PDB file of C-alpha atoms in Angstrom:
ATOM      1  CA  UNK A  26     104.231  88.680 122.520  1.00 57.00           C
ATOM      2  CA  UNK A  27     106.632  89.235 125.398  1.00 66.00           C
ATOM      3  CA  UNK A  28     107.972  85.687 125.067  1.00 73.00           C
ATOM      4  CA  UNK A  29     108.947  86.492 121.472  1.00 72.00           C
ATOM      5  CA  UNK A  30     110.776  89.656 122.559  1.00 71.00           C
ATOM      6  CA  UNK A  31     112.611  87.822 125.325  1.00 71.00           C
ATOM      7  CA  UNK A  32     114.053  85.097 123.076  1.00 82.00           C
ATOM      8  CA  UNK A  33     117.765  85.471 122.513  1.00 84.00           C
ATOM      9  CA  UNK A  34     117.274  85.063 118.755  1.00 87.00           C
ATOM     10  CA  UNK A  35     114.841  88.003 118.620  1.00 89.00           C
ATOM     11  CA  UNK A  36     117.079  90.189 120.755  1.00 91.00           C
ATOM     12  CA  UNK A  37     120.077  89.383 118.543  1.00 93.00           C
ATOM     13  CA  UNK A  38     118.132  89.959 115.324  1.00 94.00           C
ATOM     14  CA  UNK A  39     116.725  93.337 116.368  1.00 95.00           C
ATOM     15  CA  UNK A  40     120.044  94.478 117.844  1.00 95.00           C
ATOM     16  CA  UNK A  41     122.133  93.549 114.815  1.00 96.00           C
ATOM     17  CA  UNK A  42     119.533  94.855 112.338  1.00 97.00           C
ATOM     18  CA  UNK A  43     119.301  98.152 114.232  1.00 97.00           C
ATOM     19  CA  UNK A  44     123.066  98.642 114.217  1.00 97.00           C
ATOM     20  CA  UNK A  45     123.307  97.708 110.535  1.00 98.00           C
ATOM     21  CA  UNK A  46     120.611 100.223 109.607  1.00 98.00           C
ATOM     22  CA  UNK A  47     122.650 103.077 111.102  1.00 97.00           C
ATOM     23  CA  UNK A  48     125.954 101.798 109.740  1.00 97.00           C
ATOM     24  CA  UNK A  49     124.691 101.283 106.191  1.00 98.00           C
ATOM     25  CA  UNK A  50     122.753 104.544 106.108  1.00 97.00           C
ATOM     26  CA  UNK A  51     125.836 106.438 107.281  1.00 97.00           C
ATOM     27  CA  UNK A  52     128.236 104.650 104.954  1.00 97.00           C
ATOM     28  CA  UNK A  53     126.094 104.974 101.821  1.00 97.00           C
ATOM     29  CA  UNK A  54     125.243 108.635 102.387  1.00 97.00           C
ATOM     30  CA  UNK A  55     128.834 109.391 103.460  1.00 95.00           C
ATOM     31  CA  UNK A  56     130.325 107.982 100.267  1.00 95.00           C
ATOM     32  CA  UNK A  57     127.990 110.082  98.099  1.00 95.00           C
ATOM     33  CA  UNK A  58     128.268 113.258 100.219  1.00 95.00           C
ATOM     34  CA  UNK A  59     129.454 116.485  98.653  1.00 92.00           C
ATOM     35  CA  UNK A  60     129.295 119.523 100.887  1.00 86.00           C
ATOM     36  CA  UNK A  61     128.268 123.086 100.043  1.00 86.00           C
ATOM     37  CA  UNK A  62     131.725 123.712  98.562  1.00 88.00           C
ATOM     38  CA  UNK A  63     131.942 120.292  96.846  1.00 88.00           C
ATOM     39  CA  UNK A  64     134.061 118.706  99.577  1.00 91.00           C
ATOM     40  CA  UNK A  65     133.779 115.031 100.499  1.00 94.00           C
ATOM     41  CA  UNK A  66     132.479 113.999 103.928  1.00 93.00           C
ATOM     42  CA  UNK A  67     135.081 113.683 106.658  1.00 92.00           C
ATOM     43  CA  UNK A  68     134.343 112.967 110.321  1.00 91.00           C
ATOM     44  CA  UNK A  69     137.182 115.371 111.105  1.00 91.00           C
ATOM     45  CA  UNK A  70     135.528 118.300 109.296  1.00 89.00           C
ATOM     46  CA  UNK A  71     131.785 117.575 109.464  1.00 90.00           C
ATOM     47  CA  UNK A  72     129.141 116.692 111.993  1.00 92.00           C
ATOM     48  CA  UNK A  73     127.564 113.283 111.366  1.00 94.00           C
ATOM     49  CA  UNK A  74     124.189 115.027 111.142  1.00 94.00           C
ATOM     50  CA  UNK A  75     125.333 116.791 107.975  1.00 94.00           C
ATOM     51  CA  UNK A  76     124.838 113.485 106.139  1.00 95.00           C
ATOM     52  CA  UNK A  77     121.097 113.967 106.660  1.00 95.00           C
ATOM     53  CA  UNK A  78     120.941 117.643 105.723  1.00 94.00           C
ATOM     54  CA  UNK A  79     118.310 117.958 103.007  1.00 94.00           C
ATOM     55  CA  UNK A  80     119.433 120.093 100.086  1.00 91.00           C
ATOM     56  CA  UNK A  81     123.134 119.525 100.782  1.00 92.00           C
ATOM     57  CA  UNK A  82     123.579 115.758 101.091  1.00 93.00           C
ATOM     58  CA  UNK A  83     122.361 114.017  97.924  1.00 93.00           C
ATOM     59  CA  UNK A  84     121.420 110.885  99.840  1.00 96.00           C
ATOM     60  CA  UNK A  85     120.127 112.570 102.980  1.00 96.00           C
ATOM     61  CA  UNK A  86     117.011 110.406 102.783  1.00 97.00           C
ATOM     62  CA  UNK A  87     119.170 107.254 103.067  1.00 98.00           C
ATOM     63  CA  UNK A  88     120.862 108.543 106.213  1.00 97.00           C
ATOM     64  CA  UNK A  89     117.618 109.743 107.799  1.00 98.00           C
ATOM     65  CA  UNK A  90     115.751 106.532 106.919  1.00 98.00           C
ATOM     66  CA  UNK A  91     118.616 104.523 108.414  1.00 98.00           C
ATOM     67  CA  UNK A  92     118.291 106.411 111.700  1.00 98.00           C
ATOM     68  CA  UNK A  93     114.510 106.037 111.797  1.00 98.00           C
ATOM     69  CA  UNK A  94     114.679 102.295 111.077  1.00 98.00           C
ATOM     70  CA  UNK A  95     117.521 101.842 113.528  1.00 98.00           C
ATOM     71  CA  UNK A  96     115.548 103.403 116.366  1.00 98.00           C
ATOM     72  CA  UNK A  97     112.495 101.297 115.536  1.00 98.00           C
ATOM     73  CA  UNK A  98     114.579  98.098 115.422  1.00 97.00           C
ATOM     74  CA  UNK A  99     116.516  98.841 118.616  1.00 97.00           C
ATOM     75  CA  UNK A 100     113.306  99.472 120.558  1.00 96.00           C
ATOM     76  CA  UNK A 101     112.244  95.783 120.741  1.00 95.00           C
ATOM     77  CA  UNK A 102     115.867  94.822 121.411  1.00 95.00           C
ATOM     78  CA  UNK A 103     115.960  97.081 124.487  1.00 95.00           C
ATOM     79  CA  UNK A 104     112.573  95.826 125.676  1.00 94.00           C
ATOM     80  CA  UNK A 105     113.640  92.207 125.229  1.00 93.00           C
ATOM     81  CA  UNK A 106     116.877  92.687 127.139  1.00 93.00           C
ATOM     82  CA  UNK A 107     115.118  94.530 129.940  1.00 93.00           C
ATOM     83  CA  UNK A 108     112.544  91.763 130.308  1.00 92.00           C
ATOM     84  CA  UNK A 109     115.070  88.941 130.000  1.00 92.00           C
ATOM     85  CA  UNK A 110     117.609  90.196 132.539  1.00 93.00           C
ATOM     86  CA  UNK A 111     116.344  90.256 136.143  1.00 94.00           C
ATOM     87  CA  UNK A 112     116.714  93.185 138.504  1.00 96.00           C
ATOM     88  CA  UNK A 113     115.952  96.852 138.805  1.00 97.00           C
ATOM     89  CA  UNK A 114     119.075  97.962 136.897  1.00 96.00           C
ATOM     90  CA  UNK A 115     117.957  96.071 133.813  1.00 95.00           C
ATOM     91  CA  UNK A 116     114.553  97.755 133.980  1.00 96.00           C
ATOM     92  CA  UNK A 117     116.166 101.192 134.311  1.00 97.00           C
ATOM     93  CA  UNK A 118     118.483 100.318 131.415  1.00 96.00           C
ATOM     94  CA  UNK A 119     115.475  99.208 129.391  1.00 96.00           C
ATOM     95  CA  UNK A 120     113.767 102.563 129.957  1.00 97.00           C
ATOM     96  CA  UNK A 121     116.894 104.529 128.996  1.00 97.00           C
ATOM     97  CA  UNK A 122     117.479 102.296 125.970  1.00 97.00           C
ATOM     98  CA  UNK A 123     113.891 102.701 124.775  1.00 97.00           C
ATOM     99  CA  UNK A 124     114.047 106.476 125.170  1.00 98.00           C
ATOM    100  CA  UNK A 125     117.397 106.551 123.329  1.00 98.00           C
ATOM    101  CA  UNK A 126     115.934 104.455 120.492  1.00 98.00           C
ATOM    102  CA  UNK A 127     112.982 106.835 120.150  1.00 98.00           C
ATOM    103  CA  UNK A 128     115.353 109.830 120.206  1.00 98.00           C
ATOM    104  CA  UNK A 129     117.466 108.183 117.479  1.00 98.00           C
ATOM    105  CA  UNK A 130     114.412 107.863 115.251  1.00 98.00           C
ATOM    106  CA  UNK A 131     113.538 111.487 115.964  1.00 98.00           C
ATOM    107  CA  UNK A 132     117.006 112.571 114.801  1.00 97.00           C
ATOM    108  CA  UNK A 133     116.136 111.051 111.421  1.00 97.00           C
ATOM    109  CA  UNK A 134     112.642 112.538 111.392  1.00 98.00           C
ATOM    110  CA  UNK A 135     114.018 116.013 112.161  1.00 97.00           C
ATOM    111  CA  UNK A 136     117.170 116.418 110.026  1.00 96.00           C
ATOM    112  CA  UNK A 137     119.668 119.234 110.484  1.00 93.00           C
ATOM    113  CA  UNK A 138     117.511 121.578 108.404  1.00 92.00           C
ATOM    114  CA  UNK A 139     115.084 121.654 111.335  1.00 93.00           C
ATOM    115  CA  UNK A 140     117.797 122.485 113.851  1.00 94.00           C
ATOM    116  CA  UNK A 141     115.837 123.058 117.072  1.00 96.00           C
ATOM    117  CA  UNK A 142     114.020 119.668 117.263  1.00 97.00           C
ATOM    118  CA  UNK A 143     117.054 118.007 115.665  1.00 97.00           C
ATOM    119  CA  UNK A 144     119.336 119.364 118.370  1.00 96.00           C
ATOM    120  CA  UNK A 145     116.984 118.316 121.160  1.00 97.00           C
ATOM    121  CA  UNK A 146     116.628 114.815 119.708  1.00 97.00           C
ATOM    122  CA  UNK A 147     120.373 114.425 119.185  1.00 96.00           C
ATOM    123  CA  UNK A 148     121.212 115.592 122.718  1.00 97.00           C
ATOM    124  CA  UNK A 149     118.584 113.229 124.174  1.00 97.00           C
ATOM    125  CA  UNK A 150     120.004 110.336 122.122  1.00 97.00           C
ATOM    126  CA  UNK A 151     123.605 110.996 123.172  1.00 95.00           C
ATOM    127  CA  UNK A 152     122.748 111.507 126.843  1.00 96.00           C
ATOM    128  CA  UNK A 153     120.483 108.460 127.092  1.00 95.00           C
ATOM    129  CA  UNK A 154     122.668 106.226 124.926  1.00 86.00           C
TER     130      UNK A 154
END
């Protein structure tokens, strides 16, 4: 099991797939977004989390699913890198990366409608990432 996670092909696959899940979920939900006053999504006027706000964003489920999948895919990537690279700093990075990946999934599980756990998850993700 650990040999599979440590292979460079596995690390690359999980890393790229995890990044694509977030990018595609954000892009798809962002293009379809219409705010409470009918406005289009703009990173200058909206928080990214608004793309996952249930009841406002029509494709909130796409955004939230993208975050959940991204966290789950980045988890084995972080473990693989931490096991592959020698030294204590890589192990500490692995722990922070794994915690950030879990927090990213939690941001999708708790969308902006559930602001208290959403805020905690988002802060943990940004601080650990």
